[in-house]
Amino acid sequence: MNRWIFPALLLALAACSPQTELTDPVARGERDFNGLGCVKCHQIGDKGHAWGPDLTMLGFRKSEAWIDQWLKDPHAWNPKTVMPNFNLKDAARADLVAYLSAQKGQSWAVKPWTTAEAAALPAAERGKIIFNSVGCVSCHAKDGYGGYPNNNVAGGLVNSLTKVTEGYSKAELHAKIKGGAIPIPSDSSKPLPMLQMPKWGDQLNEKEIDAVVEYLYTLAPKGAPGAKPSKDDF
Ligand code: HEC
Ligand code: HEC
């Protein structure tokens, strides 16, 4: 190849590139979220695919510090995760963290549990949609089995919810979900637990919390003695 053609081609390509410089980290993060293919597995609002957790409310349930750590190396937090490590540069990761932390549910035109179809369902089934959409599932796992890692808590895992009927009346469960809880660290000399039970009363109304309570109550039979979750469940 003529030694000038290659650089000339590169220049031409650079000139055609539609990358206008975005000054807002949130906008850059959104561009990269779409460009890197995160949307193949994740949904934000009505866009993307719900193969992995729905991220529409990620910024409410997870801290910036946790999101940053997760994107840096998902397997360091959860060795079993199927989420790939994208080996992101620090600047690109910071933009994604800015975009994802800003996701507090505003991207839903219609919340998935308030559609006409969902409204006609029994409360427990509507509660299941809430559980999965707002992301209880991202900490307590599918059907509340628990098992996702958390640092510095007894057992090193977020607790299972399959036996809450044994410890809580419906009213107590409602209050717990509404008010949230900071887990008690198992070792005071180590960093505080990064996953905390959010104060859902800031995001869900009384009826929505009641529906979630009804759903959690349906989980109890699966936690019956001897019934162990399979490893494929999370
Ligand atoms: C191949 C599918 C896949 C791709 C692609 C993918 N993820 Fe994930 N991601 C997952 C799965 C699955 C989980 C849930 C963790 C688990 O159970 O393994 C997850 C978890 C997450 C979480 C934590 C979710 C929560 O609710 O706490 C964040 C944040 C996240 N991914 C961001 C991203 C970003 C940003 C990208 C693109 C750079 C991306 N993911 C690409 C599959 C994927
Ligand atoms: C960011 C992670 C996270 C998310 C998201 C989350 N939780 Fe929790 N949840 C926790 C942690 C950690 C605890 C343990 C708190 C403690 O030690 O008291 C907990 C505790 C609970 C408990 C008390 C269980 C018990 O055995 O005492 C209930 C009930 C519960 N969560 C329900 C929910 C529901 C319903 C949602 C969604 C609306 C939800 N959680 C979302 C982390 C989370």
Tab-separated table of C-alpha atoms and ligand atoms in Angstrom:
chain	number	residue	atom	x	y	z
A	1	MET	CA	0.000	0.000	0.000
A	2	ASN	CA	1.203	3.506	-0.765
A	3	ARG	CA	2.544	4.794	2.507
A	4	TRP	CA	0.261	7.872	2.432
A	5	ILE	CA	-2.995	6.069	1.830
A	6	PHE	CA	-3.246	4.544	5.281
A	7	PRO	CA	-2.858	7.785	7.293
A	8	ALA	CA	-5.136	9.546	4.835
A	9	LEU	CA	-7.785	6.897	5.372
A	10	LEU	CA	-7.489	7.273	9.129
A	11	LEU	CA	-7.902	11.036	8.870
A	12	ALA	CA	-10.944	10.596	6.669
A	13	LEU	CA	-12.450	8.147	9.155
A	14	ALA	CA	-11.818	10.498	12.061
A	15	ALA	CA	-13.480	13.329	10.171
A	16	CYS	CA	-16.578	11.201	9.459
A	17	SER	CA	-16.883	10.040	13.052
A	18	PRO	CA	-20.159	11.222	14.585
A	19	GLN	CA	-18.529	11.464	18.079
A	20	THR	CA	-19.368	15.002	19.001
A	21	GLU	CA	-17.714	15.714	22.330
A	22	LEU	CA	-20.268	15.361	25.129
A	23	THR	CA	-19.513	17.466	28.184
A	24	ASP	CA	-22.027	15.850	30.544
A	25	PRO	CA	-20.719	12.618	32.165
A	26	VAL	CA	-24.298	11.289	32.437
A	27	ALA	CA	-24.796	11.744	28.670
A	28	ARG	CA	-21.433	10.125	27.955
A	29	GLY	CA	-22.354	7.236	30.251
A	30	GLU	CA	-25.654	6.764	28.421
A	31	ARG	CA	-23.872	6.720	25.058
A	32	ASP	CA	-21.400	4.097	26.315
A	33	PHE	CA	-24.123	2.017	27.971
A	34	ASN	CA	-25.772	1.682	24.564
A	35	GLY	CA	-22.517	1.449	22.607
A	36	LEU	CA	-20.866	-1.225	24.765
A	37	GLY	CA	-23.838	-3.558	24.524
A	38	CYS	CA	-24.954	-3.350	28.168
A	39	VAL	CA	-28.465	-3.069	26.667
A	40	LYS	CA	-28.206	-6.643	25.406
A	41	CYS	CA	-28.651	-7.832	28.983
A	42	HIS	CA	-30.060	-4.877	30.896
A	43	GLN	CA	-33.151	-2.742	30.661
A	44	ILE	CA	-33.531	0.918	31.609
A	45	GLY	CA	-37.115	2.118	31.265
A	46	ASP	CA	-38.577	0.502	28.156
A	47	LYS	CA	-35.231	0.135	26.375
A	48	GLY	CA	-32.882	-2.848	26.379
A	49	HIS	CA	-33.383	-6.471	27.332
A	50	ALA	CA	-34.338	-7.880	30.713
A	51	TRP	CA	-31.938	-10.826	30.706
A	52	GLY	CA	-29.948	-9.416	33.634
A	53	PRO	CA	-31.348	-7.171	36.366
A	54	ASP	CA	-33.512	-4.187	35.412
A	55	LEU	CA	-31.399	-1.079	36.072
A	56	THR	CA	-34.191	1.534	35.926
A	57	MET	CA	-33.932	2.060	39.696
A	58	LEU	CA	-30.305	1.091	40.210
A	59	GLY	CA	-29.234	4.505	41.545
A	60	PHE	CA	-31.775	4.253	44.347
A	61	ARG	CA	-30.802	0.803	45.565
A	62	LYS	CA	-27.007	0.759	45.123
A	63	SER	CA	-24.375	3.322	46.113
A	64	GLU	CA	-21.985	4.936	43.646
A	65	ALA	CA	-19.096	3.244	45.435
A	66	TRP	CA	-20.667	-0.174	44.955
A	67	ILE	CA	-21.531	0.420	41.283
A	68	ASP	CA	-17.946	1.539	40.680
A	69	GLN	CA	-16.540	-1.542	42.366
A	70	TRP	CA	-18.911	-3.815	40.440
A	71	LEU	CA	-17.969	-2.355	37.058
A	72	LYS	CA	-14.262	-2.520	37.903
A	73	ASP	CA	-14.393	-6.257	38.443
A	74	PRO	CA	-17.781	-8.011	38.747
A	75	HIS	CA	-16.139	-11.328	39.619
A	76	ALA	CA	-14.239	-9.844	42.544
A	77	TRP	CA	-17.634	-9.176	44.156
A	78	ASN	CA	-19.435	-12.249	42.878
A	79	PRO	CA	-17.220	-15.038	41.495
A	80	LYS	CA	-20.295	-16.782	40.067
A	81	THR	CA	-21.579	-13.856	38.026
A	82	VAL	CA	-22.161	-14.174	34.294
A	83	MET	CA	-21.711	-10.433	33.787
A	84	PRO	CA	-18.544	-9.969	31.711
A	85	ASN	CA	-15.633	-7.796	32.835
A	86	PHE	CA	-15.445	-4.990	30.258
A	87	ASN	CA	-11.974	-3.862	31.423
A	88	LEU	CA	-13.190	-0.282	31.285
A	89	LYS	CA	-10.780	2.633	31.449
A	90	ASP	CA	-11.175	4.718	34.620
A	91	ALA	CA	-12.753	7.669	32.747
A	92	ALA	CA	-15.275	5.470	30.907
A	93	ARG	CA	-16.169	3.720	34.150
A	94	ALA	CA	-16.718	7.049	35.907
A	95	ASP	CA	-19.139	8.112	33.130
A	96	LEU	CA	-21.096	4.863	33.434
A	97	VAL	CA	-21.256	5.271	37.212
A	98	ALA	CA	-22.600	8.816	36.757
A	99	TYR	CA	-25.272	7.615	34.324
A	100	LEU	CA	-26.275	4.556	36.350
A	101	SER	CA	-26.365	6.384	39.699
A	102	ALA	CA	-28.805	8.851	38.151
A	103	GLN	CA	-31.305	6.036	37.450
A	104	LYS	CA	-33.956	6.406	40.130
A	105	GLY	CA	-36.989	5.176	38.223
A	106	GLN	CA	-37.564	8.287	36.089
A	107	SER	CA	-37.071	6.382	32.836
A	108	TRP	CA	-40.306	4.437	33.192
A	109	ALA	CA	-43.046	6.043	31.114
A	110	VAL	CA	-45.392	3.559	32.820
A	111	LYS	CA	-44.152	1.557	35.795
A	112	PRO	CA	-44.384	-2.150	34.855
A	113	TRP	CA	-46.679	-2.983	37.782
A	114	THR	CA	-49.139	-0.172	36.998
A	115	THR	CA	-50.128	-1.254	33.490
A	116	ALA	CA	-53.810	-2.159	33.029
A	117	GLU	CA	-52.781	-5.802	32.733
A	118	ALA	CA	-50.743	-5.779	35.965
A	119	ALA	CA	-53.413	-3.829	37.840
A	120	ALA	CA	-55.875	-6.672	37.171
A	121	LEU	CA	-53.571	-9.282	38.753
A	122	PRO	CA	-53.863	-10.565	42.328
A	123	ALA	CA	-51.748	-8.470	44.756
A	124	ALA	CA	-49.093	-11.190	45.196
A	125	GLU	CA	-48.433	-11.395	41.455
A	126	ARG	CA	-48.248	-7.629	41.184
A	127	GLY	CA	-45.853	-7.747	44.145
A	128	LYS	CA	-43.611	-10.125	42.229
A	129	ILE	CA	-43.429	-7.665	39.320
A	130	ILE	CA	-42.459	-4.906	41.776
A	131	PHE	CA	-39.878	-7.180	43.441
A	132	ASN	CA	-38.176	-7.822	40.094
A	133	SER	CA	-38.571	-4.368	38.526
A	134	VAL	CA	-37.386	-2.171	41.402
A	135	GLY	CA	-34.569	-4.635	42.063
A	136	CYS	CA	-35.223	-6.425	45.378
A	137	VAL	CA	-34.109	-9.343	43.230
A	138	SER	CA	-30.658	-7.789	42.759
A	139	CYS	CA	-29.862	-8.310	46.451
A	140	HIS	CA	-32.239	-11.023	47.671
A	141	ALA	CA	-32.030	-13.057	44.423
A	142	LYS	CA	-34.713	-14.776	42.404
A	143	ASP	CA	-37.789	-15.605	44.466
A	144	GLY	CA	-36.038	-14.164	47.519
A	145	TYR	CA	-33.652	-17.068	47.932
A	146	GLY	CA	-30.806	-14.785	48.992
A	147	GLY	CA	-27.227	-15.741	48.367
A	148	TYR	CA	-25.770	-12.629	46.745
A	149	PRO	CA	-22.513	-11.612	48.406
A	150	ASN	CA	-22.296	-8.725	50.869
A	151	ASN	CA	-19.147	-7.699	52.678
A	152	ASN	CA	-18.843	-7.848	56.445
A	153	VAL	CA	-22.209	-9.410	57.339
A	154	ALA	CA	-22.786	-12.706	59.092
A	155	GLY	CA	-22.287	-15.457	56.500
A	156	GLY	CA	-21.080	-12.924	53.894
A	157	LEU	CA	-24.403	-13.050	52.022
A	158	VAL	CA	-27.583	-10.992	51.690
A	159	ASN	CA	-30.281	-12.803	53.632
A	160	SER	CA	-32.955	-15.019	52.136
A	161	LEU	CA	-36.602	-13.909	52.390
A	162	THR	CA	-38.206	-17.311	52.060
A	163	LYS	CA	-38.917	-17.656	55.761
A	164	VAL	CA	-40.081	-14.139	56.616
A	165	THR	CA	-43.507	-15.476	57.608
A	166	GLU	CA	-41.863	-17.095	60.630
A	167	GLY	CA	-40.402	-13.848	61.929
A	168	TYR	CA	-42.794	-11.130	60.782
A	169	SER	CA	-46.487	-10.378	60.737
A	170	LYS	CA	-47.654	-8.691	57.530
A	171	ALA	CA	-47.670	-5.326	59.311
A	172	GLU	CA	-44.108	-5.823	60.594
A	173	LEU	CA	-42.926	-6.864	57.161
A	174	HIS	CA	-44.550	-3.785	55.658
A	175	ALA	CA	-42.748	-1.575	58.207
A	176	LYS	CA	-39.398	-3.253	57.542
A	177	ILE	CA	-39.659	-2.751	53.772
A	178	LYS	CA	-40.882	0.817	54.184
A	179	GLY	CA	-38.140	1.840	56.593
A	180	GLY	CA	-35.160	-0.183	55.308
A	181	ALA	CA	-32.267	-1.338	57.479
A	182	ILE	CA	-28.536	-0.901	57.769
A	183	PRO	CA	-27.081	-4.354	58.389
A	184	ILE	CA	-25.085	-4.800	61.573
A	185	PRO	CA	-21.444	-5.455	60.599
A	186	SER	CA	-20.086	-8.758	61.847
A	187	ASP	CA	-16.616	-7.230	62.413
A	188	SER	CA	-16.269	-3.610	63.508
A	189	SER	CA	-12.649	-3.446	62.346
A	190	LYS	CA	-13.644	-4.065	58.698
A	191	PRO	CA	-15.333	-1.740	56.139
A	192	LEU	CA	-19.106	-1.369	56.577
A	193	PRO	CA	-21.448	-3.577	54.503
A	194	MET	CA	-21.833	-1.978	51.052
A	195	LEU	CA	-25.287	-3.412	50.410
A	196	GLN	CA	-27.951	-1.925	52.634
A	197	MET	CA	-31.676	-2.498	52.660
A	198	PRO	CA	-33.029	0.742	51.120
A	199	LYS	CA	-35.846	2.790	52.653
A	200	TRP	CA	-38.484	1.753	50.113
A	201	GLY	CA	-41.069	4.119	51.571
A	202	ASP	CA	-39.274	6.813	49.531
A	203	GLN	CA	-40.186	5.033	46.277
A	204	LEU	CA	-43.193	2.781	46.862
A	205	ASN	CA	-46.610	3.738	48.218
A	206	GLU	CA	-48.524	1.800	50.897
A	207	LYS	CA	-50.478	-0.314	48.400
A	208	GLU	CA	-47.345	-1.211	46.482
A	209	ILE	CA	-45.561	-2.283	49.665
A	210	ASP	CA	-48.638	-4.334	50.642
A	211	ALA	CA	-48.474	-6.130	47.284
A	212	VAL	CA	-44.795	-6.956	47.891
A	213	VAL	CA	-45.694	-8.291	51.365
A	214	GLU	CA	-48.339	-10.564	49.792
A	215	TYR	CA	-45.727	-11.830	47.352
A	216	LEU	CA	-43.168	-12.535	50.098
A	217	TYR	CA	-45.804	-14.500	51.981
A	218	THR	CA	-46.240	-16.800	48.963
A	219	LEU	CA	-42.516	-17.637	49.131
A	220	ALA	CA	-42.805	-19.294	52.510
A	221	PRO	CA	-43.837	-22.803	51.376
A	222	LYS	CA	-40.694	-23.070	49.234
A	223	GLY	CA	-38.592	-22.512	52.356
A	224	ALA	CA	-40.199	-25.519	54.016
A	225	PRO	CA	-37.770	-27.887	55.785
A	226	GLY	CA	-35.623	-29.742	53.281
A	227	ALA	CA	-36.547	-27.471	50.361
A	228	LYS	CA	-33.223	-25.953	49.365
A	229	PRO	CA	-32.818	-23.540	46.459
A	230	SER	CA	-30.871	-24.973	43.554
A	231	LYS	CA	-27.628	-23.303	42.527
A	232	ASP	CA	-29.212	-22.430	39.178
A	233	ASP	CA	-31.541	-20.031	40.914
A	234	PHE	CA	-28.968	-17.288	41.372
B	1	HEC	C1	-24.087	-11.018	29.132
B	1	HEC	C2	-25.039	-10.220	29.834
B	1	HEC	C3	-24.563	-8.938	30.487
B	1	HEC	C4	-23.948	-7.859	29.891
B	1	HEC	C5	-23.538	-7.706	28.440
B	1	HEC	C6	-23.833	-6.856	30.920
B	1	HEC	N1	-24.336	-7.322	32.103
B	1	HEC	FE1	-24.462	-6.281	33.829
B	1	HEC	N2	-25.209	-7.936	34.763
B	1	HEC	C7	-25.553	-9.121	34.154
B	1	HEC	C8	-26.124	-10.025	35.128
B	1	HEC	C9	-26.660	-11.409	34.874
B	1	HEC	C10	-26.105	-9.328	36.363
B	1	HEC	C11	-26.593	-9.816	37.720
B	1	HEC	C12	-25.497	-10.382	38.518
B	1	HEC	C13	-25.529	-11.878	38.401
B	1	HEC	O1	-26.441	-12.490	38.936
B	1	HEC	O2	-24.642	-12.448	37.761
B	1	HEC	C14	-25.549	-8.018	36.084
B	1	HEC	C15	-25.422	-7.030	37.040
B	1	HEC	C16	-25.115	-5.704	36.751
B	1	HEC	C17	-25.181	-4.624	37.701
B	1	HEC	C18	-25.681	-4.727	39.132
B	1	HEC	C19	-27.177	-4.724	39.034
B	1	HEC	C20	-27.946	-4.527	40.269
B	1	HEC	O3	-29.147	-4.463	40.126
B	1	HEC	O4	-27.396	-4.452	41.337
B	1	HEC	C21	-24.796	-3.489	37.047
B	1	HEC	C22	-24.690	-2.098	37.618
B	1	HEC	C23	-24.470	-3.872	35.689
B	1	HEC	N3	-24.676	-5.230	35.536
B	1	HEC	C24	-24.036	-2.989	34.731
B	1	HEC	C25	-23.655	-3.369	33.436
B	1	HEC	C26	-23.030	-2.478	32.489
B	1	HEC	C27	-22.724	-1.019	32.730
B	1	HEC	C28	-22.798	-3.217	31.352
B	1	HEC	C29	-22.116	-2.778	30.092
B	1	HEC	C30	-20.786	-2.184	30.256
B	1	HEC	C31	-23.299	-4.567	31.619
B	1	HEC	N4	-23.801	-4.614	32.879
B	1	HEC	C32	-23.277	-5.601	30.705
B	1	HEC	C33	-25.380	-9.415	32.821
B	1	HEC	C34	-24.789	-8.582	31.887
B	2	HEC	C1	-29.110	-3.105	48.033
B	2	HEC	C2	-29.503	-4.426	48.482
B	2	HEC	C3	-30.940	-4.648	48.872
B	2	HEC	C4	-32.064	-4.399	48.115
B	2	HEC	C5	-32.147	-3.826	46.720
B	2	HEC	C6	-33.194	-4.842	48.912
B	2	HEC	N1	-32.756	-5.341	50.103
B	2	HEC	FE1	-33.907	-6.146	51.556
B	2	HEC	N2	-32.276	-6.344	52.747
B	2	HEC	C7	-30.976	-6.070	52.371
B	2	HEC	C8	-30.110	-6.328	53.490
B	2	HEC	C9	-28.585	-6.147	53.496
B	2	HEC	C10	-30.925	-6.772	54.556
B	2	HEC	C11	-30.520	-7.149	55.968
B	2	HEC	C12	-30.709	-5.941	56.860
B	2	HEC	C13	-30.459	-6.274	58.321
B	2	HEC	O1	-29.393	-6.824	58.618
B	2	HEC	O2	-31.368	-6.027	59.119
B	2	HEC	C14	-32.284	-6.769	54.043
B	2	HEC	C15	-33.396	-7.161	54.770
B	2	HEC	C16	-34.671	-7.313	54.261
B	2	HEC	C17	-35.805	-7.840	54.993
B	2	HEC	C18	-35.772	-8.338	56.420
B	2	HEC	C19	-35.425	-9.800	56.356
B	2	HEC	C20	-35.127	-10.449	57.676
B	2	HEC	O3	-34.902	-11.666	57.648
B	2	HEC	O4	-35.083	-9.779	58.700
B	2	HEC	C21	-36.871	-7.830	54.142
B	2	HEC	C22	-38.260	-8.316	54.431
B	2	HEC	C23	-36.403	-7.287	52.885
B	2	HEC	N3	-35.056	-6.987	53.002
B	2	HEC	C24	-37.192	-7.126	51.776
B	2	HEC	C25	-36.795	-6.418	50.646
B	2	HEC	C26	-37.703	-6.021	49.580
B	2	HEC	C27	-39.169	-6.363	49.516
B	2	HEC	C28	-36.948	-5.312	48.684
B	2	HEC	C29	-37.438	-4.606	47.446
B	2	HEC	C30	-38.596	-3.735	47.581
B	2	HEC	C31	-35.582	-5.327	49.171
B	2	HEC	N4	-35.532	-5.993	50.344
B	2	HEC	C32	-34.511	-4.775	48.495
B	2	HEC	C33	-30.554	-5.623	51.155
B	2	HEC	C34	-31.387	-5.225	50.115
